[in-house]
Short mmCIF file of C-alpha atoms in Angstrom, two decimals:
data_model
loop_
_atom_site.label_atom_id
_atom_site.label_comp_id
_atom_site.label_asym_id
_atom_site.label_seq_id
_atom_site.Cartn_x
_atom_site.Cartn_y
_atom_site.Cartn_z
CA MET A 24 81.33 -2.54 -28.05
CA LEU A 25 77.95 -4.22 -26.55
CA GLY A 26 73.94 -3.38 -27.25
CA GLU A 27 74.49 0.09 -28.11
CA VAL A 28 70.57 -0.33 -30.73
CA GLN A 29 70.09 -0.44 -27.12
CA ILE A 30 70.12 3.12 -25.21
CA GLY A 31 70.18 6.09 -26.86
CA ARG A 32 73.26 8.19 -28.23
CA GLU A 33 73.14 10.29 -26.38
CA ALA A 34 73.04 7.98 -23.16
CA ARG A 35 76.06 6.48 -24.86
CA GLU A 36 77.84 9.83 -25.28
CA TYR A 37 77.68 10.87 -21.50
CA VAL A 38 78.87 7.17 -20.18
CA ARG A 39 81.90 7.52 -22.45
CA HIS A 40 82.51 11.49 -21.23
CA VAL A 41 82.47 9.68 -17.41
CA ALA A 42 84.99 6.86 -18.80
CA GLU A 43 87.39 9.66 -19.55
CA THR A 44 86.64 12.41 -17.02
CA ALA A 45 87.30 9.33 -14.24
CA GLY A 46 89.99 8.30 -15.72
CA VAL A 47 88.81 4.64 -15.90
CA ASP A 48 89.39 1.56 -18.48
CA GLY A 49 85.66 0.59 -18.90
CA VAL A 50 81.67 0.56 -17.87
CA ASP A 51 79.46 -2.17 -17.72
CA VAL A 52 76.03 -1.07 -18.17
CA PHE A 53 72.95 -4.34 -17.33
CA CYS A 54 70.63 -5.02 -16.07
CA CYS A 55 70.05 -7.76 -13.27
CA ASP A 56 66.93 -10.34 -12.37
CA LYS A 57 66.97 -12.05 -9.45
CA THR A 58 63.00 -11.88 -9.07
CA LYS A 59 63.71 -16.15 -9.37
CA GLY A 60 65.27 -18.91 -9.93
CA ARG A 61 69.05 -18.45 -10.71
CA GLY A 62 68.15 -15.29 -12.35
CA GLU A 63 69.90 -13.40 -15.32
CA MET A 64 71.09 -10.17 -16.33
CA PHE A 65 70.81 -8.48 -20.00
CA ASP A 66 73.46 -6.60 -21.77
CA LEU A 67 72.86 -2.91 -21.95
CA PHE A 68 76.34 -1.14 -23.51
CA GLY A 69 79.28 -2.05 -23.04
CA TYR A 70 82.54 1.04 -23.20
CA GLY A 71 86.44 -0.38 -23.58
CA ILE A 72 84.73 -3.66 -22.35
CA GLY A 73 85.76 -6.54 -25.02
CA HIS A 74 83.23 -9.30 -26.03
CA GLU A 75 85.94 -12.03 -24.30
CA LEU A 76 85.76 -10.51 -21.19
CA LYS A 77 82.43 -9.97 -20.76
CA ASP A 78 81.15 -13.29 -22.11
CA ALA A 79 83.01 -14.73 -19.39
CA TYR A 80 81.13 -12.55 -16.66
CA ARG A 81 78.32 -14.96 -18.12
CA ARG A 82 79.55 -18.97 -19.64
CA LEU A 83 80.65 -17.72 -15.57
CA ARG A 84 77.39 -16.95 -14.49
CA LEU A 85 78.88 -14.36 -12.65
CA PHE A 86 76.06 -11.52 -12.00
CA GLU A 87 75.23 -14.41 -9.43
CA VAL A 88 78.69 -13.07 -7.03
CA ASP A 89 78.72 -10.17 -8.10
CA PRO A 90 78.70 -8.23 -5.40
CA PHE A 91 76.98 -5.18 -6.73
CA ALA A 92 73.53 -7.12 -7.27
CA ASP A 93 73.74 -8.85 -3.91
CA ILE A 94 70.23 -9.37 -2.94
CA ALA A 95 70.75 -9.35 0.31
CA ILE A 96 72.07 -5.97 0.37
CA ARG A 97 70.01 -4.73 -2.29
CA GLU A 98 66.72 -5.70 -0.66
CA THR A 99 68.02 -4.35 2.69
CA ARG A 100 67.66 -1.19 2.08
CA ALA A 101 64.04 -1.01 1.95
CA ASN A 102 63.55 2.78 1.00
CA GLN A 103 66.64 3.51 -0.88
CA THR A 104 66.11 2.59 -4.63
CA ASP A 105 70.01 4.15 -5.63
CA SER A 106 72.94 3.72 -4.32
CA PHE A 107 76.77 3.65 -5.43
CA GLU A 108 79.74 1.65 -3.60
CA LEU A 109 83.42 1.90 -4.75
CA GLY A 110 85.13 -1.45 -4.89
CA CYS A 111 86.82 -0.83 -0.98
CA ASP A 112 83.55 -0.29 1.09
CA PRO A 113 82.69 -2.24 3.32
CA ARG A 114 79.13 -2.56 2.32
CA VAL A 115 80.11 -4.86 -0.38
CA SER A 116 83.50 -6.45 1.12
CA ALA A 117 81.26 -7.86 4.05
CA ASN A 118 79.58 -10.28 1.76
CA GLY A 119 82.94 -12.65 2.29
CA GLU A 120 82.72 -16.10 0.27
CA ARG A 121 79.57 -15.39 -1.59
CA ALA A 122 81.74 -12.84 -4.37
CA GLU A 123 84.99 -15.11 -3.71
CA LYS A 124 84.14 -16.22 -7.42
CA TYR A 125 83.01 -12.30 -8.84
CA TRP A 126 86.75 -11.46 -7.16
CA ARG A 127 89.19 -14.29 -7.95
CA PHE A 128 87.93 -13.74 -11.69
CA MET A 129 89.03 -9.86 -11.03
CA ALA A 130 91.99 -10.12 -10.19
CA GLU A 131 93.35 -13.49 -13.35
CA LYS A 132 91.60 -10.37 -15.89
CA GLN A 133 94.28 -7.95 -14.34
CA ILE A 134 91.05 -5.74 -12.59
CA ASP A 135 90.83 -3.73 -10.39
CA ILE A 136 86.85 -2.61 -9.61
CA VAL A 137 86.18 0.90 -9.03
CA GLY A 138 83.03 1.00 -8.52
CA ALA A 139 79.70 1.05 -9.35
CA ALA A 140 76.01 2.80 -9.32
CA THR A 141 72.64 1.13 -8.63
CA ARG A 142 68.87 1.83 -9.23
CA ARG A 143 66.43 -0.67 -8.16
CA PHE A 144 63.25 -0.96 -10.74
CA LEU A 145 61.83 -3.94 -8.43
CA PRO A 146 62.33 -6.07 -5.33
CA GLY A 147 65.61 -8.05 -7.37
CA PHE A 148 65.89 -6.63 -10.46
CA TYR A 149 68.62 -3.33 -10.82
CA LEU A 150 70.60 -1.53 -13.39
CA VAL A 151 73.95 -1.63 -12.34
CA VAL A 152 76.94 0.77 -14.10
CA GLY A 153 80.26 -1.20 -13.01
CA LEU A 154 82.98 0.78 -13.72
CA HIS A 155 86.30 -0.13 -13.69
CA ARG A 156 90.32 0.11 -14.37
CA VAL A 157 92.94 -2.10 -15.05
CA LYS A 158 95.77 -3.09 -13.59
CA GLY A 159 99.61 -1.91 -15.19
CA ARG A 160 98.74 0.89 -16.87
CA GLY A 161 100.28 3.77 -15.28
CA LEU A 162 98.97 6.72 -13.53
CA ARG A 163 95.55 8.14 -13.38
CA PRO A 164 93.85 11.24 -12.58
CA GLU A 165 92.12 10.98 -8.74
CA VAL A 166 88.50 10.70 -8.73
CA SER A 167 86.02 12.94 -7.12
CA TYR A 168 83.97 10.59 -6.13
CA PRO A 169 81.22 12.66 -4.75
CA ARG A 170 80.83 14.22 -8.22
CA LEU A 171 81.20 10.30 -9.50
CA GLY A 172 78.66 9.76 -7.68
CA GLU A 173 76.27 12.48 -9.82
CA GLN A 174 77.66 11.34 -13.20
CA LEU A 175 76.18 7.68 -12.51
CA ARG A 176 72.95 8.85 -11.40
CA THR A 177 73.22 10.90 -14.52
CA VAL A 178 73.60 7.98 -16.42
CA LYS A 179 70.63 6.19 -14.75
CA ASP A 180 68.23 8.09 -15.04
CA MET A 181 68.54 8.70 -19.04
CA ILE A 182 69.81 4.83 -19.56
CA SER A 183 65.56 4.63 -17.64
CA VAL A 184 64.52 6.71 -19.39
CA SER A 185 65.54 4.75 -22.54
CA ILE A 186 64.21 1.94 -21.11
CA LEU A 187 60.92 3.21 -20.55
CA ASN A 188 61.19 4.60 -24.22
CA ARG A 189 61.30 0.90 -26.06
CA VAL A 190 58.42 -0.27 -23.00
CA LEU A 191 56.86 2.17 -24.72
CA GLN A 192 57.44 0.68 -28.48
CA ALA A 193 56.31 -2.66 -27.31
CA SER A 194 53.05 -3.87 -28.02
CA ASP A 195 50.33 -1.96 -25.60
CA GLY A 196 53.40 -0.61 -24.63
CA TYR A 197 50.75 2.96 -24.51
CA GLY A 198 48.29 1.49 -22.81
CA LEU A 199 50.49 -0.51 -19.34
CA LEU A 200 52.48 3.29 -19.22
CA ARG A 201 48.29 4.42 -18.20
CA ARG A 202 47.34 1.60 -16.25
CA THR A 203 50.22 2.01 -14.81
CA VAL A 204 49.86 5.80 -13.52
CA GLY A 205 46.25 5.31 -13.56
CA PHE A 206 46.63 3.72 -10.58
CA GLN A 207 45.07 5.24 -7.27
CA GLN A 208 45.83 3.67 -3.74
CA PRO A 209 43.48 2.83 -1.14
CA ALA A 210 42.14 5.67 1.15
CA GLY A 211 42.77 5.36 4.66
CA PRO A 212 45.82 4.80 7.13
CA ASP A 213 46.06 1.57 6.76
CA ARG A 214 49.23 0.12 5.44
CA GLY A 215 49.54 -3.14 7.48
CA PRO A 216 51.48 -5.26 9.85
CA VAL A 217 54.65 -3.07 11.03
CA LEU A 218 57.67 -5.46 10.31
CA SER A 219 60.83 -5.76 11.54
CA PRO A 220 63.49 -5.72 9.47
CA ARG A 221 65.71 -8.47 9.88
CA GLU A 222 61.82 -9.74 8.69
CA SER A 223 61.45 -7.72 5.45
CA GLU A 224 64.47 -8.83 4.43
CA ILE A 225 63.75 -11.89 4.72
CA SER A 226 59.80 -10.91 2.88
CA GLN A 227 61.47 -9.37 0.71
CA LEU A 228 63.58 -12.46 -0.70
CA ILE A 229 60.57 -14.43 0.12
CA CYS A 230 58.89 -12.46 -3.05
CA ALA A 231 62.36 -12.64 -4.70
CA GLY A 232 61.10 -16.47 -5.19
CA LYS A 233 64.46 -18.23 -2.38
CA GLN A 234 63.70 -20.99 -0.14
CA ASN A 235 64.86 -21.41 2.87
CA LYS A 236 68.58 -22.41 3.05
CA GLU A 237 68.63 -19.76 0.11
CA ILE A 238 68.15 -16.84 2.43
CA ALA A 239 69.91 -18.48 5.67
CA TYR A 240 72.75 -18.31 3.47
CA LEU A 241 72.27 -14.94 2.54
CA THR A 242 71.33 -13.70 5.34
CA GLY A 243 74.15 -15.65 7.45
CA LEU A 244 71.72 -17.70 9.43
CA SER A 245 70.22 -20.90 10.23
CA VAL A 246 67.81 -21.99 8.14
CA HIS A 247 65.61 -23.20 12.45
CA THR A 248 65.76 -19.27 12.06
CA ILE A 249 64.41 -18.13 8.92
CA GLU A 250 61.24 -21.19 10.67
CA ASN A 251 61.78 -19.18 13.37
CA HIS A 252 61.24 -15.65 11.72
CA LEU A 253 58.50 -16.71 8.92
CA LYS A 254 55.93 -17.95 11.30
CA ARG A 255 56.36 -14.95 13.24
CA ILE A 256 55.42 -12.80 9.79
CA TYR A 257 52.60 -15.53 9.56
CA ARG A 258 51.48 -14.86 12.73
CA LYS A 259 51.35 -10.59 11.89
CA PHE A 260 49.28 -11.22 8.47
CA HIS A 261 47.09 -13.66 10.07
CA ILE A 262 48.39 -16.52 7.22
CA HIS A 263 49.87 -19.43 6.86
CA ASN A 264 51.79 -19.83 3.93
CA ARG A 265 54.75 -18.30 1.90
CA ALA A 266 52.69 -17.86 -1.58
CA ALA A 267 49.73 -15.99 0.91
CA LEU A 268 52.32 -13.74 2.19
CA VAL A 269 53.89 -13.13 -1.36
CA ALA A 270 50.34 -12.38 -2.16
CA LYS A 271 49.65 -9.92 0.52
CA LEU A 272 53.22 -8.31 0.17
CA GLN A 273 52.61 -7.39 -3.51
CA SER A 274 49.18 -6.19 -2.52
#
């Protein structure tokens, strides 16, 4: 098993319970950081997953093209921090060529992706709980997807608590917590300019460190169209460059 020291015993046992009741062969729990550069992943726990499979996933950097951690999907839902999608969900399959490497790898390994639940901690930084079955292992119990969705929400809650506990154990973790929860929002109704859904999507990708060519690829738009969107965004904020945009959005 992978990284069992990263999460509490109760959470590990509950992950095993979910796997058994859903009749899945493996559950993979990790964090994916796509806030800058090519991204990075952090293993938290793996149930029923061999080191060879996980090493290949990391070595081939499949987390970059994993559709369940696709920034173009995750960051277009500004108000949705939690999600659960099946492997056959149209929102997952709609990313087309971007995930081709991921699906080809799973097919070669005879892995059938059941689905995955995600939680967005920050724009571009996600907790992912993925479930899979190995093909050719006979009949399986029918999965109650509403029940599974609730179970995975519980998993994410438990692991979020584990992560918070680890943060608090770090140097100045307690002080950081106090500064965070003690932050007061400024009074007044001013929320800044209103962006369209497409402008919001592009702005989120800018904050994630993506360049215009990357944003064009992720959104399916041309670089010229991205540049025109950026000009309109800059005018709304009365700024002139992406650094100022990041500063505005983060404030």
